[in-house]
XYZ file of C-alpha atoms in Angstrom:
399
model
C 176.339 154.683 63.243
C 176.674 158.307 64.267
C 174.753 159.289 61.145
C 171.879 156.989 62.041
C 171.740 158.396 65.584
C 171.801 161.948 64.258
C 169.028 161.112 61.802
C 166.839 159.664 64.590
C 167.410 162.784 66.675
C 166.516 164.991 63.715
C 163.249 163.107 63.218
C 162.450 163.392 66.919
C 163.184 167.118 66.815
C 160.753 167.676 63.947
C 157.937 166.139 65.991
C 156.458 169.185 67.638
C 154.136 168.748 70.604
C 151.131 169.371 68.345
C 152.201 166.731 65.808
C 153.012 164.230 68.547
C 149.630 164.991 70.104
C 147.800 164.151 66.859
C 149.790 160.942 66.256
C 149.213 159.585 69.753
C 145.483 160.273 69.536
C 145.229 157.534 66.907
C 146.821 154.803 69.029
C 145.117 152.456 71.522
C 145.547 153.141 75.218
C 148.024 150.313 75.857
C 150.401 151.634 73.190
C 150.081 155.218 74.417
C 150.944 154.230 77.986
C 154.073 152.363 76.810
C 155.363 155.526 75.108
C 155.673 157.460 78.380
C 159.076 155.763 78.733
C 160.437 157.285 75.499
C 161.384 160.635 77.024
C 160.302 163.254 79.534
C 158.765 165.223 76.682
C 156.568 162.325 75.590
C 155.594 161.754 79.221
C 154.603 165.416 79.555
C 152.466 165.336 76.407
C 150.680 162.093 77.297
C 149.984 163.116 80.900
C 148.751 166.602 80.012
C 145.119 167.437 80.681
C 144.613 168.657 77.085
C 145.754 165.343 75.584
C 143.728 163.344 78.097
C 140.595 165.344 77.238
C 141.066 164.916 73.470
C 141.881 161.219 73.838
C 138.786 160.494 75.901
C 136.693 162.364 73.356
C 137.930 159.939 70.672
C 138.235 156.714 72.679
C 136.132 155.199 75.457
C 137.428 155.810 78.976
C 138.724 152.730 80.773
C 138.259 152.360 84.516
C 140.378 150.497 87.050
C 138.640 148.765 89.972
C 140.364 149.485 93.305
C 137.821 147.793 95.562
C 134.386 147.990 97.126
C 133.225 150.318 99.885
C 130.700 148.865 102.324
C 128.169 151.458 103.508
C 125.894 150.762 106.461
C 123.009 153.213 106.105
C 121.822 152.510 109.639
C 124.587 154.853 110.798
C 125.092 157.149 107.810
C 121.880 159.096 108.380
C 121.502 158.320 112.069
C 119.281 160.651 114.089
C 120.360 162.024 117.446
C 118.759 159.161 119.342
C 119.138 156.571 116.574
C 121.209 153.407 116.357
C 124.831 153.955 117.321
C 127.689 152.117 115.704
C 129.297 149.705 118.190
C 133.031 150.254 118.871
C 133.799 146.811 117.463
C 132.517 147.840 114.014
C 134.665 150.085 111.836
C 133.100 153.201 110.330
C 134.754 152.578 106.980
C 135.085 149.245 105.205
C 137.056 148.944 101.964
C 137.283 145.556 100.282
C 140.506 146.027 98.327
C 141.001 144.247 94.995
C 144.492 145.512 94.029
C 147.687 147.057 95.372
C 146.356 150.597 94.943
C 143.346 149.644 97.034
C 145.666 148.166 99.674
C 147.619 151.429 99.818
C 144.394 153.382 100.170
C 143.323 151.064 102.972
C 146.550 151.374 104.991
C 146.932 155.127 104.451
C 144.490 155.743 107.303
C 143.231 158.998 105.795
C 139.709 157.824 104.843
C 139.161 156.567 108.392
C 139.479 160.149 109.648
C 136.755 161.471 107.327
C 133.675 159.596 108.484
C 131.582 157.341 106.285
C 131.955 156.728 102.571
C 129.152 158.363 100.563
C 130.091 158.268 96.873
C 132.899 158.557 94.309
C 133.294 160.315 90.969
C 136.192 160.285 88.507
C 138.470 158.898 91.225
C 137.444 161.501 93.822
C 135.981 160.272 97.113
C 133.161 161.904 99.073
C 133.127 161.165 102.811
C 131.144 162.640 105.661
C 128.544 162.403 108.339
C 125.074 163.444 107.282
C 123.544 165.912 107.408
C 126.193 168.667 107.797
C 129.792 167.387 107.503
C 131.438 166.501 104.178
C 134.953 166.090 102.761
C 136.302 165.354 99.288
C 139.632 163.566 98.952
C 141.743 162.978 95.856
C 143.826 159.823 96.485
C 146.140 160.615 93.547
C 147.148 164.147 94.535
C 146.492 163.507 98.263
C 144.498 166.740 98.301
C 141.773 166.979 100.946
C 138.965 169.537 100.847
C 136.691 169.922 103.851
C 133.495 171.455 102.580
C 131.956 174.379 104.473
C 128.888 173.549 106.498
C 125.669 173.606 104.444
C 123.220 176.425 105.033
C 120.170 174.232 105.651
C 119.468 171.262 107.855
C 117.808 168.276 106.165
C 116.681 165.502 108.481
C 116.509 163.080 105.549
C 118.311 163.630 102.267
C 119.898 162.108 99.191
C 123.148 163.052 97.472
C 124.545 163.675 94.000
C 128.333 163.882 93.563
C 129.950 164.392 90.162
C 132.987 165.924 88.477
C 132.378 168.875 86.179
C 134.441 168.395 83.029
C 133.365 171.651 81.395
C 134.898 173.563 84.310
C 138.299 171.826 84.151
C 140.386 174.786 82.984
C 143.538 173.170 84.370
C 144.553 169.724 85.575
C 142.420 170.107 88.715
C 139.261 168.024 88.807
C 136.359 170.288 89.708
C 133.208 168.821 91.184
C 129.761 169.506 92.589
C 127.891 168.066 95.564
C 124.096 168.321 95.665
C 122.071 167.660 98.812
C 118.350 167.124 98.188
C 115.759 167.061 100.930
C 113.644 163.901 101.183
C 110.260 164.921 102.547
C 108.048 161.824 102.782
C 105.093 163.552 104.415
C 101.475 162.557 104.095
C 100.510 165.829 102.470
C 101.434 165.838 98.800
C 104.156 168.208 97.546
C 105.601 168.903 94.118
C 108.754 170.753 95.192
C 112.095 169.731 96.646
C 114.718 171.851 98.396
C 118.332 171.318 97.280
C 121.734 172.807 98.094
C 124.582 172.729 95.572
C 128.269 173.041 96.444
C 130.727 173.929 93.684
C 134.477 173.470 94.083
C 134.939 176.443 91.756
C 133.106 178.923 94.001
C 133.664 177.073 97.295
C 130.132 177.884 98.480
C 126.709 176.282 98.846
C 123.715 177.669 96.951
C 120.081 176.894 97.686
C 117.438 176.185 95.045
C 113.866 174.925 94.979
C 113.054 172.445 92.232
C 109.493 172.043 90.946
C 107.770 169.046 89.382
C 104.488 168.847 87.494
C 103.415 165.943 89.733
C 103.621 165.275 93.449
C 106.617 163.182 94.452
C 109.229 162.435 97.102
C 112.857 161.338 96.739
C 114.042 158.111 98.314
C 116.065 158.920 101.490
C 119.823 158.222 101.697
C 120.082 157.214 98.054
C 123.011 158.290 95.879
C 122.276 159.689 92.428
C 123.625 158.421 89.140
C 124.975 161.256 86.973
C 125.376 160.864 83.199
C 126.623 163.779 81.083
C 125.530 166.236 83.771
C 121.985 164.825 84.102
C 121.098 163.639 87.632
C 118.956 160.551 88.234
C 117.509 159.962 91.716
C 115.272 157.119 92.826
C 111.886 158.459 93.928
C 108.946 156.866 95.703
C 106.023 155.161 93.939
C 108.377 153.380 91.516
C 109.545 156.592 89.827
C 112.841 158.030 88.696
C 113.418 161.755 89.344
C 115.486 163.456 86.624
C 117.152 166.850 87.033
C 119.397 168.615 84.517
C 121.050 171.619 86.240
C 122.507 172.811 82.924
C 119.053 173.803 81.643
C 118.646 176.414 84.346
C 114.884 175.941 84.642
C 115.053 174.241 88.075
C 112.600 171.519 87.194
C 112.400 167.830 87.988
C 110.648 165.378 85.691
C 109.427 161.940 86.725
C 109.833 158.766 84.744
C 108.108 155.509 85.678
C 110.520 152.636 86.199
C 109.768 149.459 84.235
C 107.840 146.566 85.735
C 109.758 143.323 85.670
C 108.429 139.815 85.325
C 110.883 137.605 87.206
C 112.042 140.589 89.293
C 108.676 142.243 89.895
C 108.995 142.083 93.678
C 112.565 143.373 93.524
C 114.889 143.673 96.503
C 117.693 145.607 94.810
C 117.821 148.146 91.978
C 120.752 149.986 90.390
C 121.449 152.573 87.700
C 124.428 152.893 85.384
C 125.757 154.361 82.150
C 125.946 152.370 78.925
C 128.815 152.854 76.418
C 126.502 154.912 74.193
C 125.691 157.289 77.075
C 122.216 155.876 77.690
C 120.841 155.087 81.119
C 120.819 151.461 82.269
C 118.487 150.172 84.969
C 118.723 146.808 86.657
C 116.652 145.165 89.372
C 116.782 141.775 91.038
C 114.649 139.596 93.283
C 115.268 136.183 94.781
C 114.281 134.668 91.421
C 116.529 136.612 89.061
C 117.390 139.955 87.531
C 116.352 142.089 84.568
C 118.177 144.949 82.855
C 116.677 147.722 80.740
C 118.120 150.637 78.774
C 116.331 153.979 78.422
C 116.003 154.822 74.739
C 115.362 158.500 74.122
C 114.619 160.622 71.105
C 116.025 163.968 72.193
C 119.253 165.071 73.846
C 117.550 166.203 77.055
C 114.466 165.491 79.117
C 111.327 167.614 79.064
C 107.969 167.647 80.793
C 106.592 165.115 78.311
C 109.402 162.690 79.183
C 107.025 159.734 79.291
C 106.170 160.084 75.598
C 109.706 160.785 74.373
C 111.508 157.970 76.205
C 110.886 154.263 76.613
C 112.488 151.368 78.452
C 113.797 148.477 76.365
C 114.440 145.159 78.094
C 118.046 144.249 77.313
C 118.616 141.206 79.514
C 116.755 138.723 81.709
C 118.336 136.076 83.924
C 117.166 133.383 86.320
C 119.564 133.013 89.247
C 118.760 129.306 89.384
C 119.971 128.917 85.801
C 123.016 131.073 86.556
C 124.166 128.832 89.437
C 123.488 125.737 87.343
C 125.715 127.037 84.551
C 128.457 128.022 87.045
C 128.671 125.046 89.444
C 132.130 126.027 90.773
C 130.744 129.348 92.002
C 127.507 127.872 93.331
C 129.061 125.725 96.068
C 129.489 128.685 98.440
C 126.608 130.748 97.093
C 123.825 132.431 99.014
C 120.883 134.505 97.862
C 122.106 136.562 94.900
C 121.379 140.179 94.006
C 122.542 142.661 91.408
C 125.231 144.882 92.887
C 126.346 147.441 90.325
C 127.053 148.202 86.702
C 130.555 148.895 85.408
C 130.958 152.498 84.147
C 130.159 152.814 80.441
C 129.853 149.057 80.042
C 126.916 146.885 78.952
C 128.705 143.533 78.911
C 129.267 142.943 82.633
C 127.550 143.505 85.970
C 128.603 142.848 89.552
C 126.533 140.316 91.499
C 126.746 139.737 95.253
C 125.852 136.540 97.080
C 126.529 136.921 100.795
C 130.107 138.163 101.127
C 131.062 136.796 97.700
C 131.245 139.299 94.837
C 131.155 138.077 91.245
C 131.721 139.639 87.848
C 129.022 138.339 85.517
C 129.371 138.368 81.729
C 125.881 138.858 80.333
C 126.462 137.230 76.950
C 128.272 134.061 78.050
C 126.557 133.963 81.486
C 129.885 133.191 83.122
C 130.655 134.161 86.713
C 134.108 135.156 87.929
C 134.742 135.378 91.650
C 136.506 138.630 92.604
C 139.125 138.122 95.335
C 139.457 140.961 97.824
C 140.995 141.860 101.173
C 139.344 143.610 104.099
C 136.390 141.419 105.036
C 135.755 140.978 108.750
C 132.968 139.620 110.915
C 131.691 143.078 111.908
C 130.233 143.814 108.459
C 126.439 143.665 108.535
C 125.821 142.551 104.978
C 122.019 142.632 105.163
C 121.982 146.311 106.230
C 124.803 147.500 103.974
C 125.213 148.649 100.428
C 128.362 147.568 98.597
C 129.623 150.176 96.126
C 132.543 149.657 93.704
C 135.285 152.252 93.580
C 136.742 152.943 90.131
C 139.496 155.272 89.046
C 140.012 156.344 85.412
C 143.120 154.524 84.167
C 145.295 157.395 82.993
C 148.884 158.243 84.010
C 149.731 161.493 85.765
C 153.047 163.271 86.163
C 154.474 166.324 87.909
C 155.883 167.323 84.489
C 152.401 168.078 83.229
C 151.621 171.779 82.732
């Protein structure tokens, strides 16, 4: 018996951190997470930033839904003499879907930071446009109040994203980009932006140029995929900006015209598992989803010729309710809500205060239970945004 125990210890001792690292990389996520109980050493290896980075490079990242933030844009970009939020209505609404969301809700910290703006890689961006912003990490409880921007934008849109190439340690670095929305009658082909980097701790101003006249859609939040920023623009266009190229240019791409969703009320962007851009829009009749197929690795001035929209899915809401009679009894007018990160199989659909997870292949609806709904939420004037956190363990033993 003692010999067997000694032999097991000898085998464990021969497993260096590098060998253990390579073995664990070949296992599915569920198995890897179960091995954190083997020893403190295994916990340290699995929770390390180097292993997490290598594992995500090999396997697809899984995301855990904590809830939905409800954003009323009547107040988010309110002018000095604009509509004021009544005292009876909370500034921050979180519809919690799990225990972690409940803990976030009762912590009270987000309520002190203003309105929810966006999230990225588990980080939360709060603030009061156009000059006050904070980033909070619910895992580490670290709060960063950003310095005041250098320029005042009466109307703007935001991009918020983590910067993986600048993660030299276990700290998640990020950038916040404020872009001016100038919907004037005179035509312009430039846009003023300010970029904040958590690495430098400062804002920097740039002027982006486009080959055509355009204007960004006010108070919209960008979708960021592999460092490329996608903003909704006016005239049915998508504005694309890649800050890594360094040429400070924006290119425009025409959004597709739907058939059943031509007069759309809601439109969303998301990332497919293969890294391509997904676009969905819905009207009272139904919804349609496209994917942007591209030939190159980046966008250029001839983006229209190098990229094309492929219709991936089309759905009639009437047929959807007919196929899901249990969900239809309390249904109201439906609309597409959001994609799931790096997922092409499901989308979120909202009907009134009900939120559903819809499986595109089987056309099955699943009602998502949540806590936090109250009568003060103005659903017609609000945008509901899911909050995901990457499902990966963390430990103080990590280097």
